[in-house]
PDB file of C-alpha atoms and ligand atoms in Angstrom:
ATOM      1  CA  UNK S  15     -68.058  39.148  18.432  1.00 73.00           C
ATOM      2  CA  UNK S  16     -67.071  38.878  14.818  1.00 92.00           C
ATOM      3  CA  UNK S  17     -66.683  41.636  12.278  1.00 98.00           C
ATOM      4  CA  UNK S  18     -70.045  42.504  10.759  1.00 98.00           C
ATOM      5  CA  UNK S  19     -70.619  44.451   7.559  1.00 98.00           C
ATOM      6  CA  UNK S  20     -74.065  45.795   6.725  1.00 98.00           C
ATOM      7  CA  UNK S  21     -74.429  46.985   3.149  1.00 98.00           C
ATOM      8  CA  UNK S  22     -77.199  49.369   2.109  1.00 98.00           C
ATOM      9  CA  UNK S  23     -77.749  49.037  -1.613  1.00 98.00           C
ATOM     10  CA  UNK S  24     -80.313  48.976  -4.386  1.00 98.00           C
ATOM     11  CA  UNK S  25     -78.633  45.808  -5.667  1.00 98.00           C
ATOM     12  CA  UNK S  26     -78.289  43.355  -2.758  1.00 98.00           C
ATOM     13  CA  UNK S  27     -77.890  40.504  -5.261  1.00 98.00           C
ATOM     14  CA  UNK S  28     -74.373  41.810  -5.967  1.00 98.00           C
ATOM     15  CA  UNK S  29     -73.254  40.570  -2.504  1.00 98.00           C
ATOM     16  CA  UNK S  30     -71.269  38.703  -1.335  1.00 98.00           C
ATOM     17  CA  UNK S  31     -70.207  38.338  -4.985  1.00 98.00           C
ATOM     18  CA  UNK S  32     -66.428  38.185  -5.150  1.00 98.00           C
ATOM     19  CA  UNK S  33     -66.284  38.352  -1.344  1.00 98.00           C
ATOM     20  CA  UNK S  34     -67.800  34.871  -1.320  1.00 98.00           C
ATOM     21  CA  UNK S  35     -64.726  33.189  -2.826  1.00 98.00           C
ATOM     22  CA  UNK S  36     -61.092  32.580  -1.892  1.00 97.00           C
ATOM     23  CA  UNK S  37     -59.720  34.106   1.323  1.00 96.00           C
ATOM     24  CA  UNK S  38     -62.724  36.303   2.197  1.00 97.00           C
ATOM     25  CA  UNK S  39     -65.201  33.608   1.165  1.00 98.00           C
ATOM     26  CA  UNK S  40     -63.619  30.904   3.304  1.00 97.00           C
ATOM     27  CA  UNK S  41     -63.491  33.322   6.238  1.00 97.00           C
ATOM     28  CA  UNK S  42     -67.189  34.060   5.657  1.00 98.00           C
ATOM     29  CA  UNK S  43     -67.994  30.338   5.728  1.00 97.00           C
ATOM     30  CA  UNK S  44     -65.998  29.915   8.933  1.00 97.00           C
ATOM     31  CA  UNK S  45     -67.917  32.783  10.524  1.00 97.00           C
ATOM     32  CA  UNK S  46     -64.855  35.008  10.938  1.00 96.00           C
ATOM     33  CA  UNK S  47     -66.985  37.807   9.547  1.00 98.00           C
ATOM     34  CA  UNK S  48     -70.576  38.418   8.478  1.00 98.00           C
ATOM     35  CA  UNK S  49     -72.236  40.374   5.723  1.00 98.00           C
ATOM     36  CA  UNK S  50     -75.858  41.531   5.698  1.00 98.00           C
ATOM     37  CA  UNK S  51     -77.527  43.498   2.948  1.00 98.00           C
ATOM     38  CA  UNK S  52     -80.373  45.953   3.275  1.00 98.00           C
ATOM     39  CA  UNK S  53     -82.314  46.767   0.129  1.00 98.00           C
ATOM     40  CA  UNK S  54     -82.854  50.530   0.088  1.00 98.00           C
ATOM     41  CA  UNK S  55     -85.813  49.926  -2.224  1.00 98.00           C
ATOM     42  CA  UNK S  56     -87.775  48.405   0.657  1.00 98.00           C
ATOM     43  CA  UNK S  57     -87.792  51.812   2.317  1.00 98.00           C
ATOM     44  CA  UNK S  58     -88.958  53.617  -0.832  1.00 98.00           C
ATOM     45  CA  UNK S  59     -91.990  55.865  -1.144  1.00 98.00           C
ATOM     46  CA  UNK S  60     -95.418  54.663  -2.120  1.00 98.00           C
ATOM     47  CA  UNK S  61     -96.640  51.718  -4.107  1.00 97.00           C
ATOM     48  CA  UNK S  62     -93.706  52.004  -6.512  1.00 98.00           C
ATOM     49  CA  UNK S  63     -91.145  52.219  -3.707  1.00 98.00           C
ATOM     50  CA  UNK S  64     -89.523  55.285  -5.244  1.00 98.00           C
ATOM     51  CA  UNK S  65     -86.041  55.964  -3.898  1.00 98.00           C
ATOM     52  CA  UNK S  66     -84.831  58.860  -6.045  1.00 98.00           C
ATOM     53  CA  UNK S  67     -85.954  62.161  -7.461  1.00 98.00           C
ATOM     54  CA  UNK S  68     -84.692  64.950  -9.695  1.00 98.00           C
ATOM     55  CA  UNK S  69     -81.919  67.252  -8.394  1.00 98.00           C
ATOM     56  CA  UNK S  70     -83.015  70.496  -6.776  1.00 98.00           C
ATOM     57  CA  UNK S  71     -81.790  73.386  -8.897  1.00 98.00           C
ATOM     58  CA  UNK S  72     -82.004  71.247 -11.989  1.00 97.00           C
ATOM     59  CA  UNK S  73     -79.367  69.105 -13.713  1.00 97.00           C
ATOM     60  CA  UNK S  74     -79.418  65.726 -15.418  1.00 97.00           C
ATOM     61  CA  UNK S  75     -79.744  62.509 -13.441  1.00 97.00           C
ATOM     62  CA  UNK S  76     -81.396  61.553 -10.185  1.00 98.00           C
ATOM     63  CA  UNK S  77     -80.561  61.826  -6.477  1.00 98.00           C
ATOM     64  CA  UNK S  78     -81.223  59.282  -3.716  1.00 98.00           C
ATOM     65  CA  UNK S  79     -83.779  60.733  -1.294  1.00 98.00           C
ATOM     66  CA  UNK S  80     -82.688  61.655   2.231  1.00 98.00           C
ATOM     67  CA  UNK S  81     -85.853  60.350   3.901  1.00 98.00           C
ATOM     68  CA  UNK S  82     -85.700  56.988   2.146  1.00 98.00           C
ATOM     69  CA  UNK S  83     -82.034  56.461   2.885  1.00 98.00           C
ATOM     70  CA  UNK S  84     -82.434  57.584   6.504  1.00 98.00           C
ATOM     71  CA  UNK S  85     -85.169  54.976   7.056  1.00 98.00           C
ATOM     72  CA  UNK S  86     -82.866  52.294   5.652  1.00 98.00           C
ATOM     73  CA  UNK S  87     -79.945  53.457   7.822  1.00 98.00           C
ATOM     74  CA  UNK S  88     -82.070  53.636  10.965  1.00 98.00           C
ATOM     75  CA  UNK S  89     -83.348  50.104  10.369  1.00 98.00           C
ATOM     76  CA  UNK S  90     -79.887  48.736   9.600  1.00 97.00           C
ATOM     77  CA  UNK S  91     -77.966  50.517  12.334  1.00 95.00           C
ATOM     78  CA  UNK S  92     -80.143  51.679  15.206  1.00 92.00           C
ATOM     79  CA  UNK S  93     -78.730  54.114  17.740  1.00 90.00           C
ATOM     80  CA  UNK S  94     -76.110  52.421  19.871  1.00 94.00           C
ATOM     81  CA  UNK S  95     -74.616  50.538  16.952  1.00 96.00           C
ATOM     82  CA  UNK S  96     -70.942  51.414  17.390  1.00 95.00           C
ATOM     83  CA  UNK S  97     -69.924  50.633  13.831  1.00 98.00           C
ATOM     84  CA  UNK S  98     -68.794  53.508  11.598  1.00 98.00           C
ATOM     85  CA  UNK S  99     -71.300  54.572   8.951  1.00 98.00           C
ATOM     86  CA  UNK S 100     -69.557  54.928   5.645  1.00 98.00           C
ATOM     87  CA  UNK S 101     -70.814  56.310   2.362  1.00 99.00           C
ATOM     88  CA  UNK S 102     -68.881  55.220  -0.699  1.00 99.00           C
ATOM     89  CA  UNK S 103     -68.343  58.454  -2.620  1.00 98.00           C
ATOM     90  CA  UNK S 104     -65.817  59.923  -5.051  1.00 98.00           C
ATOM     91  CA  UNK S 105     -65.867  63.042  -2.858  1.00 98.00           C
ATOM     92  CA  UNK S 106     -64.590  61.146   0.174  1.00 98.00           C
ATOM     93  CA  UNK S 107     -61.087  60.914   1.522  1.00 98.00           C
ATOM     94  CA  UNK S 108     -59.218  58.345  -0.589  1.00 98.00           C
ATOM     95  CA  UNK S 109     -59.088  55.003   1.224  1.00 98.00           C
ATOM     96  CA  UNK S 110     -55.677  54.127   2.703  1.00 97.00           C
ATOM     97  CA  UNK S 111     -54.216  51.005   4.260  1.00 97.00           C
ATOM     98  CA  UNK S 112     -54.153  52.874   7.578  1.00 96.00           C
ATOM     99  CA  UNK S 113     -57.905  53.475   7.403  1.00 97.00           C
ATOM    100  CA  UNK S 114     -58.486  49.874   6.346  1.00 98.00           C
ATOM    101  CA  UNK S 115     -56.572  48.739   9.463  1.00 97.00           C
ATOM    102  CA  UNK S 116     -58.731  50.954  11.672  1.00 98.00           C
ATOM    103  CA  UNK S 117     -61.908  49.528  10.159  1.00 98.00           C
ATOM    104  CA  UNK S 118     -60.644  45.940  10.497  1.00 98.00           C
ATOM    105  CA  UNK S 119     -59.817  46.564  14.165  1.00 97.00           C
ATOM    106  CA  UNK S 120     -63.426  47.559  14.901  1.00 98.00           C
ATOM    107  CA  UNK S 121     -66.734  45.705  15.094  1.00 98.00           C
ATOM    108  CA  UNK S 122     -67.489  46.154  11.410  1.00 98.00           C
ATOM    109  CA  UNK S 123     -69.038  48.841   9.250  1.00 98.00           C
ATOM    110  CA  UNK S 124     -72.327  50.065   7.884  1.00 98.00           C
ATOM    111  CA  UNK S 125     -71.677  50.860   4.226  1.00 99.00           C
ATOM    112  CA  UNK S 126     -74.039  52.911   2.090  1.00 99.00           C
ATOM    113  CA  UNK S 127     -73.707  52.410  -1.668  1.00 99.00           C
ATOM    114  CA  UNK S 128     -74.747  55.414  -3.739  1.00 98.00           C
ATOM    115  CA  UNK S 129     -76.256  55.256  -7.213  1.00 98.00           C
ATOM    116  CA  UNK S 130     -77.332  57.813  -9.819  1.00 97.00           C
ATOM    117  CA  UNK S 131     -75.811  61.258  -9.134  1.00 97.00           C
ATOM    118  CA  UNK S 132     -75.369  60.455  -5.454  1.00 97.00           C
ATOM    119  CA  UNK S 133     -77.346  61.041  -2.288  1.00 98.00           C
ATOM    120  CA  UNK S 134     -79.142  64.055  -0.785  1.00 98.00           C
ATOM    121  CA  UNK S 135     -76.542  65.998   1.228  1.00 98.00           C
ATOM    122  CA  UNK S 136     -78.812  66.272   4.281  1.00 98.00           C
ATOM    123  CA  UNK S 137     -78.740  62.561   5.053  1.00 98.00           C
ATOM    124  CA  UNK S 138     -74.923  62.641   5.037  1.00 98.00           C
ATOM    125  CA  UNK S 139     -75.028  65.361   7.712  1.00 98.00           C
ATOM    126  CA  UNK S 140     -77.947  64.028   9.741  1.00 98.00           C
ATOM    127  CA  UNK S 141     -76.688  60.449   9.959  1.00 98.00           C
ATOM    128  CA  UNK S 142     -73.004  61.299  10.254  1.00 97.00           C
ATOM    129  CA  UNK S 143     -71.962  59.408   7.140  1.00 98.00           C
ATOM    130  CA  UNK S 144     -68.222  59.324   6.508  1.00 98.00           C
ATOM    131  CA  UNK S 145     -67.541  59.596   2.801  1.00 98.00           C
ATOM    132  CA  UNK S 146     -64.895  57.191   1.515  1.00 99.00           C
ATOM    133  CA  UNK S 147     -63.462  57.170  -2.006  1.00 98.00           C
ATOM    134  CA  UNK S 148     -61.548  54.318  -3.595  1.00 98.00           C
ATOM    135  CA  UNK S 149     -59.841  56.588  -6.117  1.00 98.00           C
ATOM    136  CA  UNK S 150     -60.122  59.502  -8.485  1.00 98.00           C
ATOM    137  CA  UNK S 151     -62.512  58.018 -11.016  1.00 98.00           C
ATOM    138  CA  UNK S 152     -66.281  57.603 -11.177  1.00 98.00           C
ATOM    139  CA  UNK S 153     -68.019  54.249 -10.776  1.00 98.00           C
ATOM    140  CA  UNK S 154     -71.666  53.717 -11.629  1.00 98.00           C
ATOM    141  CA  UNK S 155     -72.447  52.732  -8.044  1.00 98.00           C
ATOM    142  CA  UNK S 156     -70.923  52.296  -4.616  1.00 98.00           C
ATOM    143  CA  UNK S 157     -71.221  48.497  -4.552  1.00 98.00           C
ATOM    144  CA  UNK S 158     -67.875  47.647  -6.082  1.00 98.00           C
ATOM    145  CA  UNK S 159     -66.222  50.334  -3.973  1.00 98.00           C
ATOM    146  CA  UNK S 160     -67.761  48.714  -0.869  1.00 99.00           C
ATOM    147  CA  UNK S 161     -66.381  45.352  -1.985  1.00 98.00           C
ATOM    148  CA  UNK S 162     -62.913  46.849  -2.364  1.00 98.00           C
ATOM    149  CA  UNK S 163     -63.075  48.267   1.141  1.00 98.00           C
ATOM    150  CA  UNK S 164     -64.361  45.020   2.652  1.00 98.00           C
ATOM    151  CA  UNK S 165     -61.887  42.830   0.794  1.00 98.00           C
ATOM    152  CA  UNK S 166     -59.038  44.954   2.125  1.00 98.00           C
ATOM    153  CA  UNK S 167     -60.427  44.879   5.694  1.00 98.00           C
ATOM    154  CA  UNK S 168     -61.439  41.222   5.878  1.00 98.00           C
ATOM    155  CA  UNK S 169     -58.011  39.896   4.932  1.00 97.00           C
ATOM    156  CA  UNK S 170     -56.643  41.674   8.014  1.00 97.00           C
ATOM    157  CA  UNK S 171     -59.048  39.986  10.445  1.00 97.00           C
ATOM    158  CA  UNK S 172     -57.413  37.561  12.876  1.00 95.00           C
ATOM    159  CA  UNK S 173     -56.998  34.121  11.370  1.00 91.00           C
ATOM    160  CA  UNK S 174     -58.046  35.105   7.853  1.00 93.00           C
ATOM    161  CA  UNK S 175     -54.710  35.409   6.140  1.00 87.00           C
ATOM    162  CA  UNK S 176     -52.828  32.116   6.017  1.00 74.00           C
ATOM    163  CA  UNK S 177     -49.409  33.596   6.488  1.00 63.00           C
ATOM    164  CA  UNK S 178     -49.919  36.300   9.096  1.00 58.00           C
ATOM    165  CA  UNK S 179     -46.447  37.685   8.521  1.00 56.00           C
ATOM    166  CA  UNK S 180     -46.997  38.521   4.886  1.00 62.00           C
ATOM    167  CA  UNK S 181     -49.255  41.387   5.976  1.00 62.00           C
ATOM    168  CA  UNK S 182     -46.503  43.464   7.538  1.00 69.00           C
ATOM    169  CA  UNK S 183     -44.075  43.759   4.641  1.00 74.00           C
ATOM    170  CA  UNK S 184     -46.641  44.528   1.992  1.00 85.00           C
ATOM    171  CA  UNK S 185     -46.872  47.674  -0.062  1.00 87.00           C
ATOM    172  CA  UNK S 186     -47.836  50.733   2.051  1.00 89.00           C
ATOM    173  CA  UNK S 187     -47.373  48.996   5.400  1.00 78.00           C
ATOM    174  CA  UNK S 188     -43.885  50.415   5.884  1.00 84.00           C
ATOM    175  CA  UNK S 189     -44.577  53.555   3.882  1.00 92.00           C
ATOM    176  CA  UNK S 190     -42.967  51.892   0.864  1.00 96.00           C
ATOM    177  CA  UNK S 191     -44.101  49.843  -2.108  1.00 97.00           C
ATOM    178  CA  UNK S 192     -43.062  46.221  -1.882  1.00 97.00           C
ATOM    179  CA  UNK S 193     -39.878  44.707  -3.326  1.00 97.00           C
ATOM    180  CA  UNK S 194     -40.154  42.355  -6.354  1.00 98.00           C
ATOM    181  CA  UNK S 195     -40.991  38.661  -5.909  1.00 98.00           C
ATOM    182  CA  UNK S 196     -39.589  35.610  -7.695  1.00 98.00           C
ATOM    183  CA  UNK S 197     -40.237  31.874  -7.610  1.00 98.00           C
ATOM    184  CA  UNK S 198     -39.181  28.792  -9.559  1.00 98.00           C
ATOM    185  CA  UNK S 199     -38.013  28.162 -12.228  1.00 98.00           C
ATOM    186  CA  UNK S 200     -34.649  29.745 -11.442  1.00 98.00           C
ATOM    187  CA  UNK S 201     -34.129  30.659 -15.084  1.00 98.00           C
ATOM    188  CA  UNK S 202     -37.161  31.490 -17.202  1.00 98.00           C
ATOM    189  CA  UNK S 203     -36.900  32.752 -20.798  1.00 98.00           C
ATOM    190  CA  UNK S 204     -33.273  33.525 -20.081  1.00 98.00           C
ATOM    191  CA  UNK S 205     -34.117  35.655 -17.034  1.00 98.00           C
ATOM    192  CA  UNK S 206     -32.479  34.642 -13.777  1.00 98.00           C
ATOM    193  CA  UNK S 207     -33.671  35.140 -10.207  1.00 98.00           C
ATOM    194  CA  UNK S 208     -31.275  37.702  -8.631  1.00 98.00           C
ATOM    195  CA  UNK S 209     -28.339  35.793  -7.139  1.00 98.00           C
ATOM    196  CA  UNK S 210     -28.675  37.419  -3.713  1.00 98.00           C
ATOM    197  CA  UNK S 211     -32.073  35.763  -3.245  1.00 98.00           C
ATOM    198  CA  UNK S 212     -30.434  32.371  -3.749  1.00 98.00           C
ATOM    199  CA  UNK S 213     -27.412  33.141  -1.551  1.00 98.00           C
ATOM    200  CA  UNK S 214     -28.921  31.971   1.730  1.00 98.00           C
ATOM    201  CA  UNK S 215     -27.585  35.190   3.356  1.00 98.00           C
ATOM    202  CA  UNK S 216     -30.679  36.521   5.134  1.00 98.00           C
ATOM    203  CA  UNK S 217     -29.072  39.845   5.999  1.00 98.00           C
ATOM    204  CA  UNK S 218     -28.098  40.433   2.392  1.00 98.00           C
ATOM    205  CA  UNK S 219     -31.594  39.444   1.240  1.00 98.00           C
ATOM    206  CA  UNK S 220     -33.147  41.951   3.665  1.00 98.00           C
ATOM    207  CA  UNK S 221     -30.822  44.747   2.521  1.00 98.00           C
ATOM    208  CA  UNK S 222     -31.545  44.001  -1.139  1.00 98.00           C
ATOM    209  CA  UNK S 223     -35.301  43.977  -0.562  1.00 98.00           C
ATOM    210  CA  UNK S 224     -35.158  47.247   1.336  1.00 97.00           C
ATOM    211  CA  UNK S 225     -33.092  48.900  -1.398  1.00 98.00           C
ATOM    212  CA  UNK S 226     -35.450  47.624  -4.107  1.00 98.00           C
ATOM    213  CA  UNK S 227     -38.496  48.817  -2.176  1.00 97.00           C
ATOM    214  CA  UNK S 228     -36.939  52.280  -1.887  1.00 97.00           C
ATOM    215  CA  UNK S 229     -35.932  52.348  -5.553  1.00 98.00           C
ATOM    216  CA  UNK S 230     -39.384  51.314  -6.781  1.00 98.00           C
ATOM    217  CA  UNK S 231     -41.167  53.717  -4.432  1.00 98.00           C
ATOM    218  CA  UNK S 232     -38.885  56.564  -5.536  1.00 98.00           C
ATOM    219  CA  UNK S 233     -39.566  55.827  -9.195  1.00 98.00           C
ATOM    220  CA  UNK S 234     -43.304  55.211  -9.011  1.00 98.00           C
ATOM    221  CA  UNK S 235     -44.634  56.935  -5.921  1.00 98.00           C
ATOM    222  CA  UNK S 236     -42.238  59.606  -4.665  1.00 97.00           C
ATOM    223  CA  UNK S 237     -45.224  61.093  -2.810  1.00 96.00           C
ATOM    224  CA  UNK S 238     -45.128  58.117  -0.412  1.00 95.00           C
ATOM    225  CA  UNK S 239     -41.528  58.904   0.576  1.00 94.00           C
ATOM    226  CA  UNK S 240     -42.345  62.468   1.559  1.00 87.00           C
ATOM    227  CA  UNK S 241     -45.588  61.460   3.293  1.00 74.00           C
ATOM    228  CA  UNK S 242     -44.106  58.852   5.583  1.00 56.00           C
ATOM    229  CA  UNK S 243     -40.836  60.544   6.376  1.00 54.00           C
ATOM    230  CA  UNK S 244     -39.522  58.289   3.678  1.00 45.00           C
ATOM    231  CA  UNK S 245     -36.591  55.934   3.865  1.00 47.00           C
ATOM    232  CA  UNK S 246     -35.716  57.352   7.291  1.00 43.00           C
ATOM    233  CA  UNK S 247     -38.724  55.502   8.671  1.00 42.00           C
ATOM    234  CA  UNK S 248     -37.202  52.080   9.158  1.00 39.00           C
ATOM    235  CA  UNK S 249     -39.410  49.101   9.776  1.00 39.00           C
TER     236      UNK S 249
HETATM  237  N1  LIG T 310     -72.201  62.601  -9.326  1.00 51.79           N
HETATM  238  C1  LIG T 310     -71.245  62.029  -8.419  1.00 51.79           C
HETATM  239  C2  LIG T 310     -70.848  60.614  -8.832  1.00 51.79           C
HETATM  240  C3  LIG T 310     -71.954  59.598  -8.657  1.00 51.79           C
HETATM  241  S1  LIG T 310     -71.444  57.978  -9.080  1.00 51.79           S
HETATM  242  C4  LIG T 310     -69.999  62.909  -8.385  1.00 51.79           C
HETATM  243  O1  LIG T 310     -69.647  63.479  -9.409  1.00 51.79           O
HETATM  244  O2  LIG T 310     -69.351  62.993  -7.321  1.00 51.79           O
HETATM  245  C5  LIG T 310     -72.656  57.005  -8.254  1.00 51.79           C
HETATM  246  C6  LIG T 310     -72.239  56.375  -6.954  1.00 51.79           C
HETATM  247  O3  LIG T 310     -71.132  55.517  -7.185  1.00 51.79           O
HETATM  248  C7  LIG T 310     -71.770  57.331  -5.872  1.00 51.79           C
HETATM  249  O4  LIG T 310     -72.851  57.837  -5.133  1.00 51.79           O
HETATM  250  C8  LIG T 310     -70.871  56.443  -5.029  1.00 51.79           C
HETATM  251  O5  LIG T 310     -71.611  55.701  -4.085  1.00 51.79           O
HETATM  252  C9  LIG T 310     -70.291  55.497  -6.048  1.00 51.79           C
HETATM  253  N2  LIG T 310     -68.927  55.865  -6.468  1.00 51.79           N
HETATM  254  C10 LIG T 310     -68.571  56.338  -7.680  1.00 51.79           C
HETATM  255  N3  LIG T 310     -67.257  56.559  -7.757  1.00 51.79           N
HETATM  256  C11 LIG T 310     -66.736  56.202  -6.564  1.00 51.79           C
HETATM  257  C12 LIG T 310     -65.409  56.210  -6.020  1.00 51.79           C
HETATM  258  N4  LIG T 310     -64.373  56.639  -6.724  1.00 51.79           N
HETATM  259  N5  LIG T 310     -65.250  55.778  -4.751  1.00 51.79           N
HETATM  260  C13 LIG T 310     -66.309  55.363  -4.024  1.00 51.79           C
HETATM  261  N6  LIG T 310     -67.579  55.331  -4.488  1.00 51.79           N
HETATM  262  C14 LIG T 310     -67.800  55.753  -5.735  1.00 51.79           C
END
């Protein structure tokens, strides 16, 4: 059974969007994964299909209704659907490569995209939604956040990435940011590719890459070194 993403959104026309091109798009065409959208609007109230209302307690903006969203979730992922139910939300735990791997290893995901000020808290509790953030900034809706999550997961699916090996040495995978890359021409605007990379000495290349990865991580993201046990955690 292939990986299946079900997206609950007020803007289904945004999908597959960028997920329909390049690596993810070709994998979609091959059937390595599937994406379905559910328009939350279809589960709205009354003739006007209303999906939101003013915040209890008063404040600007609107809130997605619990009853409307629950109907959409129940239609999209009936009981017994083993896929995790995610809610894209700036209040969630920031997405990590580890979490992306877990999602990619499963059957797929049901992803709820918020809009306005967010969603009624009760539907998060009642439907066991796991809030996931893609970073400490505010988007206007959860759709692009859902695309980020899916792009990261889909490239890990079996057969999707051309060079399977390139996945393991990438930034974060070993608790470090990746070493620099170079390609032809050998000299460009007076800048030369480091000699060690042209030496043919694979051991020396590995040591140089490791040292560069540690240097760059130390300079840019020292938090990663302490989190992972740092340089002591050899690959
Ligand atoms: N009032 C909310 C922000 C609402 S933004 C707050 O302050 O927490 C509208 C919707 O965009 C959210 O419901 C969520 O689905 C999405 N969104 C915004 N920023 C996001 C982020 N950093 N990560 C994931 N989703 C985000």
